[in-house]
mmCIF file of C-alpha atoms in Angstrom:
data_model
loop_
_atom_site.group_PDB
_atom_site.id
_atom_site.type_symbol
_atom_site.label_atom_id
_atom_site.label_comp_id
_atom_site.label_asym_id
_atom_site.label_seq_id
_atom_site.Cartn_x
_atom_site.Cartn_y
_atom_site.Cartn_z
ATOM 1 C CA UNK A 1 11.611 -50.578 48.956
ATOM 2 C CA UNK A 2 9.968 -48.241 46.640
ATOM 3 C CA UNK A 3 9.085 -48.576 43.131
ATOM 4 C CA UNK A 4 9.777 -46.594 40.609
ATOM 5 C CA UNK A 5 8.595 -46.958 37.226
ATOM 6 C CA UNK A 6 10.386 -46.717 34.071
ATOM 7 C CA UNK A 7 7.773 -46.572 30.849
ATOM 8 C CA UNK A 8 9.091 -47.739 27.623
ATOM 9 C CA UNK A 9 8.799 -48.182 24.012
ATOM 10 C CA UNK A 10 7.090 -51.380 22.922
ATOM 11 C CA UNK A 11 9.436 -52.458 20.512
ATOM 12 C CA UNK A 12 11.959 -51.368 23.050
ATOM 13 C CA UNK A 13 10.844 -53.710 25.752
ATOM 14 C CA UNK A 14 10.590 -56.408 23.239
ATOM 15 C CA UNK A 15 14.176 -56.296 22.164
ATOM 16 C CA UNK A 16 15.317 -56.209 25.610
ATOM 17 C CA UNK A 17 13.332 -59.481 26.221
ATOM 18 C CA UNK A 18 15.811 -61.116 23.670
ATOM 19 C CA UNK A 19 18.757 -59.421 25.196
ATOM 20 C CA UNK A 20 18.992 -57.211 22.297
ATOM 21 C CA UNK A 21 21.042 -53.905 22.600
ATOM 22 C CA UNK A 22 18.718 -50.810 22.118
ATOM 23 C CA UNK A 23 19.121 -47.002 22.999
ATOM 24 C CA UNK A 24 18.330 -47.183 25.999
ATOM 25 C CA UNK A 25 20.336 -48.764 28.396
ATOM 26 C CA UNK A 26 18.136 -50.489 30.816
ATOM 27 C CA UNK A 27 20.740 -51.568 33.384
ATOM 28 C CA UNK A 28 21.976 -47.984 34.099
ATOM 29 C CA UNK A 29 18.191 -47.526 35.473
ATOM 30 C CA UNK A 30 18.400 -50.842 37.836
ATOM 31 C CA UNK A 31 22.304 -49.831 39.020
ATOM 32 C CA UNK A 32 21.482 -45.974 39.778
ATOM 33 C CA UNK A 33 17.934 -47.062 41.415
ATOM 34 C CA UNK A 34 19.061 -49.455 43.496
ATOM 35 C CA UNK A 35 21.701 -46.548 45.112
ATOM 36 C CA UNK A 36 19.022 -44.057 45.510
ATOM 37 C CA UNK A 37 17.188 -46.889 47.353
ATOM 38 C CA UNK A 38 14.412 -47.653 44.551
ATOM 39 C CA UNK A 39 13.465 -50.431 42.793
ATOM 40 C CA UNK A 40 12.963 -49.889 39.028
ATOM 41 C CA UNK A 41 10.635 -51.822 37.474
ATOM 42 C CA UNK A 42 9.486 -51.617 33.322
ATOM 43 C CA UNK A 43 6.158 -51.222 31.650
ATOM 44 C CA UNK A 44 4.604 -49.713 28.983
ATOM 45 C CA UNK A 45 1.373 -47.901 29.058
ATOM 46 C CA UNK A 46 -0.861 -51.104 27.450
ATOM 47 C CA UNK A 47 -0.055 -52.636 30.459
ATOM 48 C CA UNK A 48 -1.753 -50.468 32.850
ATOM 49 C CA UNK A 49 -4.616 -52.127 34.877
ATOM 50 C CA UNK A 50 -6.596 -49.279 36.438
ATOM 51 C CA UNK A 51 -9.159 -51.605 37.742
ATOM 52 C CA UNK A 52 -6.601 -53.501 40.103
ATOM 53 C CA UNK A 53 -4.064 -50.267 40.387
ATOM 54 C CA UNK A 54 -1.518 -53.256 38.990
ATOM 55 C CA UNK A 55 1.056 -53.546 35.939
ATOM 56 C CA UNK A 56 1.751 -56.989 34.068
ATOM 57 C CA UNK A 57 5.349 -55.139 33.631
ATOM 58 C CA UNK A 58 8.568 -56.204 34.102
ATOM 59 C CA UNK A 59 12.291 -56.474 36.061
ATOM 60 C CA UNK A 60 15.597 -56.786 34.950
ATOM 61 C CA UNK A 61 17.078 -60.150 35.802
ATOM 62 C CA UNK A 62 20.020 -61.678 33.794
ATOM 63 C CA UNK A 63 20.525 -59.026 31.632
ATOM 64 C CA UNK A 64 17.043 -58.779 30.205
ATOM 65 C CA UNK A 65 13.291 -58.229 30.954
ATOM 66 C CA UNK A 66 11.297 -60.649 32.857
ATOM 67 C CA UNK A 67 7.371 -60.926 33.770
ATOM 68 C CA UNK A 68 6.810 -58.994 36.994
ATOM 69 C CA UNK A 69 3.312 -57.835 38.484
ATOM 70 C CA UNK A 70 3.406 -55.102 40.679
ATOM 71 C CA UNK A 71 1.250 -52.331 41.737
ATOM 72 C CA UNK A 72 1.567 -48.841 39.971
ATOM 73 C CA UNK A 73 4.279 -46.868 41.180
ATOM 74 C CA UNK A 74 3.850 -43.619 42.495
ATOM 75 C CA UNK A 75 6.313 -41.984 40.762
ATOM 76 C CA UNK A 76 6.959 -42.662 36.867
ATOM 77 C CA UNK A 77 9.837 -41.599 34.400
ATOM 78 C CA UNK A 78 7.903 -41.341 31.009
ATOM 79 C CA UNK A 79 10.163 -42.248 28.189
ATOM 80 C CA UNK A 80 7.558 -43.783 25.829
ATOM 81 C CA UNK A 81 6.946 -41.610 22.111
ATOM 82 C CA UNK A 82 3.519 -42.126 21.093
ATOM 83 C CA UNK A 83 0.845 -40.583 19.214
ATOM 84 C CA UNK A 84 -2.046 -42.604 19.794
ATOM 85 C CA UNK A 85 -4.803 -41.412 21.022
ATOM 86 C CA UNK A 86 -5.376 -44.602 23.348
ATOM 87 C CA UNK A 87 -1.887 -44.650 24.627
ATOM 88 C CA UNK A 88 -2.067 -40.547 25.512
ATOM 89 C CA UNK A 89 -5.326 -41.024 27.162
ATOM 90 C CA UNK A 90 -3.942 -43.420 29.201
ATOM 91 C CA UNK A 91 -0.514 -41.433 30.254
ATOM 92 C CA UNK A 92 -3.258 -38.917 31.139
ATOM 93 C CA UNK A 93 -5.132 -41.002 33.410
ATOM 94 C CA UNK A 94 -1.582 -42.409 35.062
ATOM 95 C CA UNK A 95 -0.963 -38.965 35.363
ATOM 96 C CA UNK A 96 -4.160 -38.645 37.577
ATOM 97 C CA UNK A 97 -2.744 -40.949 40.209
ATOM 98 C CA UNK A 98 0.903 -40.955 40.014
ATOM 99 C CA UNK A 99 3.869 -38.163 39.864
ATOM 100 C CA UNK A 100 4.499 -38.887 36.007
ATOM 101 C CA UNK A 101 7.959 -36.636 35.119
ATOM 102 C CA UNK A 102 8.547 -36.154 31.209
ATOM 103 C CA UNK A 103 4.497 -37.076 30.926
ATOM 104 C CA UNK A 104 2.396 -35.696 27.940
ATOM 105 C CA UNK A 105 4.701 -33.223 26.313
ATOM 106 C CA UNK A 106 3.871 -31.444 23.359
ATOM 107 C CA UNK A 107 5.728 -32.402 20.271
ATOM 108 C CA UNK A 108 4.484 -29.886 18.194
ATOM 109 C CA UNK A 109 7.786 -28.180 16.415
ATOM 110 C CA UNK A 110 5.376 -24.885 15.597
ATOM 111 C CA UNK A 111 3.744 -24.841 18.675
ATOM 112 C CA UNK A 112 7.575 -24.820 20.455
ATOM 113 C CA UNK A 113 8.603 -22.437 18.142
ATOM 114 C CA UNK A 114 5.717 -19.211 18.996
ATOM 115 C CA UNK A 115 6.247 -19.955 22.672
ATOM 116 C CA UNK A 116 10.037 -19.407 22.110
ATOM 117 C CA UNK A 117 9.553 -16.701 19.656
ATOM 118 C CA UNK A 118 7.378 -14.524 21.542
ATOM 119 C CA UNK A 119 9.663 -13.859 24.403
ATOM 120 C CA UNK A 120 12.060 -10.578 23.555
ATOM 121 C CA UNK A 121 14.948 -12.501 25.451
ATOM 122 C CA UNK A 122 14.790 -15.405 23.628
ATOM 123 C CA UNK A 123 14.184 -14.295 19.870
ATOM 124 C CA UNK A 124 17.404 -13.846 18.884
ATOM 125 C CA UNK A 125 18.343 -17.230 19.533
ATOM 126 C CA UNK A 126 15.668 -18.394 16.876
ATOM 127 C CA UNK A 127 15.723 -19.059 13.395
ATOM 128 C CA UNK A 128 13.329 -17.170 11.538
ATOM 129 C CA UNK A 129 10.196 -20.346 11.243
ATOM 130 C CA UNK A 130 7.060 -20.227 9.328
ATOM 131 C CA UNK A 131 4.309 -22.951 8.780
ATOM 132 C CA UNK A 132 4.832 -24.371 5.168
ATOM 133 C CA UNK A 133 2.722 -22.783 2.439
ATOM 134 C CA UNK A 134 3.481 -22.033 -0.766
ATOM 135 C CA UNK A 135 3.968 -18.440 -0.838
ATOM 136 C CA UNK A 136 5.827 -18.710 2.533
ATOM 137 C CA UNK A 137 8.202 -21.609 1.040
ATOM 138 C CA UNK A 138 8.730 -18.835 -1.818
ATOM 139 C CA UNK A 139 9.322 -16.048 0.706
ATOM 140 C CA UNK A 140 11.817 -17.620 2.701
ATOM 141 C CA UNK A 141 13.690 -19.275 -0.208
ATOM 142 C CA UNK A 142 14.405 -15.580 -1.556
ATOM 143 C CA UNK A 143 15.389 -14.441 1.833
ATOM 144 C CA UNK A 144 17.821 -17.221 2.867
ATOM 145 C CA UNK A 145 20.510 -19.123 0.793
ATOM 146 C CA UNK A 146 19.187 -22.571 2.254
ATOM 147 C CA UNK A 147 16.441 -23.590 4.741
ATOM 148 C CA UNK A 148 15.332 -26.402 6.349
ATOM 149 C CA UNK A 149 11.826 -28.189 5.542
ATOM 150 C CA UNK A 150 10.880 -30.785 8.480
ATOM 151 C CA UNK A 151 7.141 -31.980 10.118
ATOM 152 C CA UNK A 152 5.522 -30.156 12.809
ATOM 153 C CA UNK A 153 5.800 -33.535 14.532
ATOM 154 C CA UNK A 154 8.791 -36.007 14.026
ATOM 155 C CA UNK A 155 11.807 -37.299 14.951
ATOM 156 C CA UNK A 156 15.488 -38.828 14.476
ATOM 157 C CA UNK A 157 15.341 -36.646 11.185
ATOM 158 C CA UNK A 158 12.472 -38.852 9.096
ATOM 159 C CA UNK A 159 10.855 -36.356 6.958
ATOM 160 C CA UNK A 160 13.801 -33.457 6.941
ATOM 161 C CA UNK A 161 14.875 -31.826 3.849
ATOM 162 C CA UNK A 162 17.542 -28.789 3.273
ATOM 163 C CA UNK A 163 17.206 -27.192 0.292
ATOM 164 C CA UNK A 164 20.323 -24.683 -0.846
ATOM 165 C CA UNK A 165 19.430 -21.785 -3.102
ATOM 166 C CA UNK A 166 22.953 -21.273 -5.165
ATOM 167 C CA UNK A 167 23.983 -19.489 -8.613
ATOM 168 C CA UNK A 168 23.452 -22.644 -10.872
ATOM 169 C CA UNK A 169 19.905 -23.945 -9.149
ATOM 170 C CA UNK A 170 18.134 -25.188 -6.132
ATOM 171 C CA UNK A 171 19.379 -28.203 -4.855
ATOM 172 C CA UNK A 172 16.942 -30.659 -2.406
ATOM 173 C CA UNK A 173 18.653 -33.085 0.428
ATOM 174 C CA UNK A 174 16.580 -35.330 2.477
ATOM 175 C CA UNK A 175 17.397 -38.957 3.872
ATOM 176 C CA UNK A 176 16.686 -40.906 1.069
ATOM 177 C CA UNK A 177 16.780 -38.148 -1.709
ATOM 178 C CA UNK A 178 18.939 -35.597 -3.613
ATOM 179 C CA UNK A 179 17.363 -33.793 -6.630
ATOM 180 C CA UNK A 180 18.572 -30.712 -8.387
ATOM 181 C CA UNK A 181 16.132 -27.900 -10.339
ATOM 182 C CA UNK A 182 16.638 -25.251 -12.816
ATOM 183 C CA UNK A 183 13.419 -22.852 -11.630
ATOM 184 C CA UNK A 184 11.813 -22.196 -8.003
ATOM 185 C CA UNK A 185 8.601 -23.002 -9.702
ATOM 186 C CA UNK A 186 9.568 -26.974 -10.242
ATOM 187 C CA UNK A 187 11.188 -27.156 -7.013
ATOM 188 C CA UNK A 188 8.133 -25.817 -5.306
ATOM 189 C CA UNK A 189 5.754 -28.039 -7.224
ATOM 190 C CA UNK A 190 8.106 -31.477 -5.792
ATOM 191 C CA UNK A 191 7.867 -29.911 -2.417
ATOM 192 C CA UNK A 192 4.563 -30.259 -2.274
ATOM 193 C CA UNK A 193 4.325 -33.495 -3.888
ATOM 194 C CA UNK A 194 7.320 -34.700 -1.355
ATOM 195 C CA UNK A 195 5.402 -33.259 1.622
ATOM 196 C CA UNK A 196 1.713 -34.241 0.317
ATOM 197 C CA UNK A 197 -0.608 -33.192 2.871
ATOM 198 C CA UNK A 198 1.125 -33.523 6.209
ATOM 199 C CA UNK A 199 1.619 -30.418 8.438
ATOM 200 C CA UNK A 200 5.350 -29.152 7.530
ATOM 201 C CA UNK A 201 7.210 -25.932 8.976
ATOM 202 C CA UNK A 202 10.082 -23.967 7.062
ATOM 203 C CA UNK A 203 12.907 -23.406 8.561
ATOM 204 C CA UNK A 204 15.685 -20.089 8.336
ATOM 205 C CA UNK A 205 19.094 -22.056 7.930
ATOM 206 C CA UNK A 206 21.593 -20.732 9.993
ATOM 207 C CA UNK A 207 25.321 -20.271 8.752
ATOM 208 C CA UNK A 208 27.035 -23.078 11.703
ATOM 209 C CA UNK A 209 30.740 -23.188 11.898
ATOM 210 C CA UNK A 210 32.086 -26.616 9.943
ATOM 211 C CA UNK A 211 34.495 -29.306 11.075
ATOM 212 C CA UNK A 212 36.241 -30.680 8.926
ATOM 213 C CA UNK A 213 34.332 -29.445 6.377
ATOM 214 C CA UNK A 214 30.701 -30.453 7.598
ATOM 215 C CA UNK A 215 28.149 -28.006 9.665
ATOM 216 C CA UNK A 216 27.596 -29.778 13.233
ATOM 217 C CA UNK A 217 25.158 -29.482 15.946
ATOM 218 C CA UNK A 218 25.260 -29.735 19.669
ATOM 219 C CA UNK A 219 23.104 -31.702 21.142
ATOM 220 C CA UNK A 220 22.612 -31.069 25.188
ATOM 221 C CA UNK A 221 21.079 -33.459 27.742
ATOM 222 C CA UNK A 222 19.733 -30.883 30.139
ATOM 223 C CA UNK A 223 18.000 -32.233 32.908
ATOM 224 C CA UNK A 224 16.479 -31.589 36.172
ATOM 225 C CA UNK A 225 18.309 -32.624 39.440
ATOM 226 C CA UNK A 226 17.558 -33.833 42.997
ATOM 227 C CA UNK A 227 17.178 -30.330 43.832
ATOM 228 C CA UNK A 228 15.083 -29.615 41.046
ATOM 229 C CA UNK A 229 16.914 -27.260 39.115
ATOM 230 C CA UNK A 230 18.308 -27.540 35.719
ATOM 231 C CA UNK A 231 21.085 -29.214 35.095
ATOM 232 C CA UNK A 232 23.355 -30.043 31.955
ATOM 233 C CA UNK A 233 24.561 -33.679 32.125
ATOM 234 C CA UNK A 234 26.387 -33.647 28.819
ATOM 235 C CA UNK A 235 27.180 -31.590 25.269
ATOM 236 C CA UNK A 236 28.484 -33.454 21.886
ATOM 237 C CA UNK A 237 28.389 -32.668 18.634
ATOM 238 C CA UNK A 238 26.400 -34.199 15.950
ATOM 239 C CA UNK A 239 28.384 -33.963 12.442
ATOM 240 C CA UNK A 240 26.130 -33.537 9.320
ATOM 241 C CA UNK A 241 26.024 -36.334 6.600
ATOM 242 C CA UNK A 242 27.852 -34.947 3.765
ATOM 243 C CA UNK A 243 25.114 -36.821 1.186
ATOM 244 C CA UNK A 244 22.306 -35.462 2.853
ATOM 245 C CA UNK A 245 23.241 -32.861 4.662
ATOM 246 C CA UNK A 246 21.645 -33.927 8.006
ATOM 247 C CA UNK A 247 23.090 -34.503 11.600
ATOM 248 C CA UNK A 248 20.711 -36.722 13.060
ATOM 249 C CA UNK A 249 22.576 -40.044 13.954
ATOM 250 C CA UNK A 250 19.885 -42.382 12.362
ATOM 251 C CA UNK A 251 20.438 -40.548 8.832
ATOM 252 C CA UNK A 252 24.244 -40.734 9.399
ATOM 253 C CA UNK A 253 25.101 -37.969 11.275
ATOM 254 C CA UNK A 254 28.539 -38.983 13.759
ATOM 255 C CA UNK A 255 29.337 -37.942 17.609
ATOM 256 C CA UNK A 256 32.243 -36.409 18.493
ATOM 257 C CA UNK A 257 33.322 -34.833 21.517
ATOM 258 C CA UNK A 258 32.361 -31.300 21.916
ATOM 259 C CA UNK A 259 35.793 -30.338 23.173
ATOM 260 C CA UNK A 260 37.672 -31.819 20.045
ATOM 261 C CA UNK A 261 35.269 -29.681 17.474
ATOM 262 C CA UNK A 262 35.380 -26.533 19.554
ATOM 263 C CA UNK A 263 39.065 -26.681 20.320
ATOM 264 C CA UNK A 264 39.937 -26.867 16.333
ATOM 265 C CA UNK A 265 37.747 -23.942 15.152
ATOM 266 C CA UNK A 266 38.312 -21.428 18.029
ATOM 267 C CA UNK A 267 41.186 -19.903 19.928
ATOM 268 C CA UNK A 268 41.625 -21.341 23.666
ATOM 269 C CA UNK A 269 40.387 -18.002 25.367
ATOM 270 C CA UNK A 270 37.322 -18.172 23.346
ATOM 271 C CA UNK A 271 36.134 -21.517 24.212
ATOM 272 C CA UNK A 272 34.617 -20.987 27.207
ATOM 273 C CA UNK A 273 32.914 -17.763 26.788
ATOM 274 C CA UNK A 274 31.023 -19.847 23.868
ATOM 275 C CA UNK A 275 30.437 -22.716 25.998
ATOM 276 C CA UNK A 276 28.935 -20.420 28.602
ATOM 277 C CA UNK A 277 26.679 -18.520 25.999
ATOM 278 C CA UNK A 278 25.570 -21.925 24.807
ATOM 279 C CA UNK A 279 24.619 -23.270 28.398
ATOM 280 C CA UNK A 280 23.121 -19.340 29.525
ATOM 281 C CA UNK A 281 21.136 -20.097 25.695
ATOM 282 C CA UNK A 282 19.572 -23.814 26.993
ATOM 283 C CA UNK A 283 18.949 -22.681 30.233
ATOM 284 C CA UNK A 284 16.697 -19.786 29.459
ATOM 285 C CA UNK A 285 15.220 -22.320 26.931
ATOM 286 C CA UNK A 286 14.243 -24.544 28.992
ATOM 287 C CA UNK A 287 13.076 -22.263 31.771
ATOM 288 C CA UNK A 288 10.404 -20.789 29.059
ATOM 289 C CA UNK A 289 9.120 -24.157 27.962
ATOM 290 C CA UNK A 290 8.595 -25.207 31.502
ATOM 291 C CA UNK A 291 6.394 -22.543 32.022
ATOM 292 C CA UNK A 292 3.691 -24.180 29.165
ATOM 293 C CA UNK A 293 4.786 -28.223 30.028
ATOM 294 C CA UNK A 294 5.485 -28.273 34.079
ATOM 295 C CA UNK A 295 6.173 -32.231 33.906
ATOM 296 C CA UNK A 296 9.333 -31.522 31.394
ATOM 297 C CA UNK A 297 12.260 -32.980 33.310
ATOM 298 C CA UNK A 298 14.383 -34.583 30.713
ATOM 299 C CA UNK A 299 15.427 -32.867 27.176
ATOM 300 C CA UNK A 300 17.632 -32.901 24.688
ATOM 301 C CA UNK A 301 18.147 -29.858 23.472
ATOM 302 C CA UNK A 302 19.542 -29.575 19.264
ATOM 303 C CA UNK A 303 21.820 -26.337 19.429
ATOM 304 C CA UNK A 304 23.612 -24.502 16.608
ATOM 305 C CA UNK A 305 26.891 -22.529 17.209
ATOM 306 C CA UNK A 306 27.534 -19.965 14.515
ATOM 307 C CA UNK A 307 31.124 -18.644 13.115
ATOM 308 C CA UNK A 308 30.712 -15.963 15.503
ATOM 309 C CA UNK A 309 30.733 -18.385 18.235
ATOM 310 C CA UNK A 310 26.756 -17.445 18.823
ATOM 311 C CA UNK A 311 24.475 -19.848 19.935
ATOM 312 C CA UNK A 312 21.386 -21.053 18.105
ATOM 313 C CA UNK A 313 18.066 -23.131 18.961
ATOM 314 C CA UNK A 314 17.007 -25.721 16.342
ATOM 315 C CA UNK A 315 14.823 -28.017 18.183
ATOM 316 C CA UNK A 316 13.354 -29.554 21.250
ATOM 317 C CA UNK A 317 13.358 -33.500 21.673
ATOM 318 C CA UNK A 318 11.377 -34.552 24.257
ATOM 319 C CA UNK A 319 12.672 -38.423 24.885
ATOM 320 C CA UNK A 320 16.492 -37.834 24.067
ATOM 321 C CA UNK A 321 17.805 -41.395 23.405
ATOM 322 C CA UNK A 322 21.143 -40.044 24.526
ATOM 323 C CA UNK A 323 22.872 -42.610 22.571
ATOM 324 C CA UNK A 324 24.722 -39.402 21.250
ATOM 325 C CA UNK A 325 27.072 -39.330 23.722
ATOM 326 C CA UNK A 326 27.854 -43.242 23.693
ATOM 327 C CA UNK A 327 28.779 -42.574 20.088
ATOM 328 C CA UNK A 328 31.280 -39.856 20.876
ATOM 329 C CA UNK A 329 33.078 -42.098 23.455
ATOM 330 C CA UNK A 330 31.763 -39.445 26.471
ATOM 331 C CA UNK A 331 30.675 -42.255 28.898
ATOM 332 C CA UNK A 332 30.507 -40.325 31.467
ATOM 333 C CA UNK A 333 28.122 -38.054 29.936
ATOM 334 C CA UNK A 334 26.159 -41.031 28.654
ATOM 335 C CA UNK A 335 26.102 -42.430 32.346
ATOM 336 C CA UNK A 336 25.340 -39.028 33.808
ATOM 337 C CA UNK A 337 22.043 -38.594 31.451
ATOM 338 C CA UNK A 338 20.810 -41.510 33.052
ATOM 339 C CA UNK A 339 21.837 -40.626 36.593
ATOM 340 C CA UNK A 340 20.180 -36.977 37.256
ATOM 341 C CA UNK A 341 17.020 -37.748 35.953
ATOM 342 C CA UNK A 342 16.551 -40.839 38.727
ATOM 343 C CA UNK A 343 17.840 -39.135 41.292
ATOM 344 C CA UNK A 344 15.212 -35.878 40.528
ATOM 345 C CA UNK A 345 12.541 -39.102 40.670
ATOM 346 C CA UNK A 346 14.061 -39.886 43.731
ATOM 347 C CA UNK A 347 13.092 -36.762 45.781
ATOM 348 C CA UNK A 348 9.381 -36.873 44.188
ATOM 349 C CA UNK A 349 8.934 -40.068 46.945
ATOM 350 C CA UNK A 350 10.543 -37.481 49.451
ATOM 351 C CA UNK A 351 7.979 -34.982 48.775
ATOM 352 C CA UNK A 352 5.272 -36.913 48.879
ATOM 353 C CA UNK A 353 6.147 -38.482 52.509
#
């Protein structure tokens, strides 16, 4: 039986040990491998001996991780987030001798942003994004009521801010703080103290339809299939925190079904022309940033809907942790997210036979 390879988190792999619930849900990969005929095994990239072509990894046994060696698959799943340089170079050199899918993908929010931006058909799906300087902070403060602040590289929402431009003052929302100021010029000067010298972009804040009186996003698992086109495996919504103004689960955000959010704020006729804009919006998405990343196989795409019912782009994440749709009670969905992307591994042994 084939192997294929599942590459993880440390701190994942080290809860699972301990049978400790995480995002990921390890025994999905075992159950869906073992029907496609594969055996899934667990490592992360530390573990890598390229002198013996072997991993010190690990199988799933009793409902958690146990010491396995085995020799490197031949076809890998990346869904390890790292920036080191020693755990890069070493995807890179895995990716030398094995079909990595989901392998070194750029994380870059600005980078994303002028690929997307410089194709006519996808512009107007863009918010208006500039890299932070003062002047530019200034600029786009004047021209929007509220924008977005957030690092060129990041994720689950660390290091986001909204700031609202209103008749009384400018107001400041992050995770952990909420300040209020009188003049730009005092706001600007805590900006830049806030942001100190990491790489930050600003971003146009888009006017998204509200549930229950909070904006939501959509977030969309799209995903490629055994016949290696793109396919959506599930769409919920992400509610903002009304403290901080952010959707991201980890800073509060909530899941709820797409369906229920949609089917409160628009007539019944209307729902599925904005469904299909939102899906024709992803796809064409993800087609572009395939062109510049050809191991992308796995997404999850952050999507704003408008009170037009117009689709939006917000951002890329590059190891969805899909727990999204576990939240909302969409287990299917959940299940699904984990399903398309094995079976696309699958047929990667296939081609290489």
């Amino acid at each position: 039986m084939e192997k294929i390879g599942i590459m993880l988190d440390k701190k994942v792999i080290s809860l699972n040990r301990r049978r400790r619930h995480t995002y990921e849900r390890l025994a999905f990969y075992v159950e869906i491998g073992a029907r496609l005929g594969l055996e899934t095994v667990f490592f992360h990239a530390d573990q890598i001996n390229f002198a013996t072509n072997k991993i010190k990894g690990y199988v799933w046994r009793d409902k958690k991780l146990v010491p396995s060696t085995f020799i490197i698959p031949k076809v890998i799943h990346n869904r390890l987030l790292s920036g080191k340089k020693a755990t890069i170079f070493r995807i890179k050199k895995l990716e030398k001798i094995s079909q990595v899918y989901n392998g070194i993908v750029t994380r870059n929010k600005w980078r994303v942003h002028k690929r997307l931006w410089g194709q006519d058909n996808l512009r107007h799906y863009i918010p208006e994004t500039k890299l932070f300087r003062k002047q530019a902070f200034t600029d786009m403060l004047n021209k929007y009521s509220f924008i977005y602040i957030k690092p060129v590289v990041g994720s689950v929402g660390i290091g986001v801010a909204r700031i609202e431009r209103k008749a009384e003052g400018y107001f400041f929302y992050s995770s952990q703080t909420k300040e209020s100021f009188q003049h730009v010029e005092e706001l600007v000067q805590f900006v830049e103290n806030w942001i100190k010298k990491k790489t930050y972009i600003i971003q146009q804040g888009i006017p998204l339809c509200k549930y229950r009186d909070r904006t939501f996003d959509v977030r969309v698992s799209i995903q490629k299939n055994q016949l290696h086109e793109w396919k959506i495996s599930g769409m919920v919504a992400k509610l903002a925190n009304p403290t901080n103004k952010l959707s991201n689960l980890a800073q509060g955000g909530r899941a709820v079904q797409l369906e229920t959010v949609l089917g409160s704020l628009f007539a019944t006729q209307s729902i599925p022309i904005i469904v299909r804009r939102l899906k024709a919006a992803c796809f064409a998405i993800v087609e572009e940033l395939e062109q510049h990343e050809p191991s992308i196989a796995d997404l999850g795409l952050d999507m704003g809907i408008d009170r037009s019912g117009l689709p939006y782009f917000i951002e890329a994440n590059v190891r969805d942790q899909r727990y999204s749709f576990f939240k909302a009670g969409e287990k299917a969905m959940f299940y699904q997210s984990y399903k398309t992307p094995l079976e696309y591994g699958a047929t990667l042994y296939k081609k290489k036979k």
